[in-house]
Amino acid sequence: MLRLVLVRESITMHKPWFQHPENPGRVVEVKSTLSTEGYSFIEESIQRFNYGEALKTAKRVHSSEYIEYLEKLSCRAPIEIDEDTYMAKDTLNLALGFLNLAYEYSLKSNSAFLVGRPPGHHAGFNGATPGVSTQGFCILNNAAGAIRGFIDAGYKRILALDFDAHHGNGTMEIFYRERILQVDLHQDPTTLYPHTGYPDEVGEGEGYGYKANIVLPRYTGDDLLVELVGLIRDLLVKYSPEAIVVSAGFDAFENDGLADLALTEASYYALGSLVRELNAPTVVLLEGGYSVGLKRGLLAFIKGLQGENPEYPLLTKTPSTARRLALESTSRVLDKVSRRVLQTA
């Protein structure tokens, strides 16, 4: 049973001193929506983590130089790390606590949806990844922390699934040369930050063939996304992951505000149902989602995870030419990845 876990300090810490879409109101919105629907949370506090212990965990994911850089910035906070990413005086403590929580849950094979912030999938080994100008609201990579936890627990076949509208470039960079199967569905990188995650980026070294970047054309609707989930399912069922980390972003929901995709409940329900079907220890981490996605998309995803059976029609359609090209591109990527992964898993 996958538990819903609220990181309590996400509502009180890491507050911007100017208007910014990544703010405590996001978690307040999630809590309110799910409470109204009758779901209950386990509340976790980061206060139980020793600062030194949390630093050690962070250095399993990021370079010591990057962590030291964040500590120096924290002494000068409030400060902007870059044009998108801010740091309040308590930001580093919250980021360290969230990362450590993700690591702990996976290390103990506890399945949970950790609702917390700040998000993390854009934070690479040294912060902003090479060729990318900002960290996109992210401080530390929570998904990478969860993956490290599963590795330390002895799991071999680990799946990292990311369906935020923006490519999870930080997570991809950290594990690009490792045999972690990473499937990332995101808006066409020619049209959206961080402008990475092209279909030909399939990994290097031991990680070659373990990276599947599924590019969604602008205005992707439910028809295409649900069909893509079916294609991905074939690979993942054969792979049969022993453990799963999900970077769950809800900013691809129609009119959420920071992307050009048009998904609705049917898409997120399909993603939740896919994760449930794989039936492995799973840690889900909140990434993006800034308005309607956090209400309707997240709720539908949880219903899929829990095996509920609502009726969600396919409300939105993808432009026909873009849909055909996306399906062709995805088939080529999955064919290449399948051949490699199923031979070496």
Coordinates of C-alpha atoms in Angstrom, one line a residue, residues 39 63 190 272 329:
Y39 CA -7.5 11.0 1.7
S63 CA 29.6 17.0 -5.5
T190 CA 13.2 22.8 -28.7
G272 CA -0.8 6.1 -11.9
S329 CA 9.9 8.8 -32.5

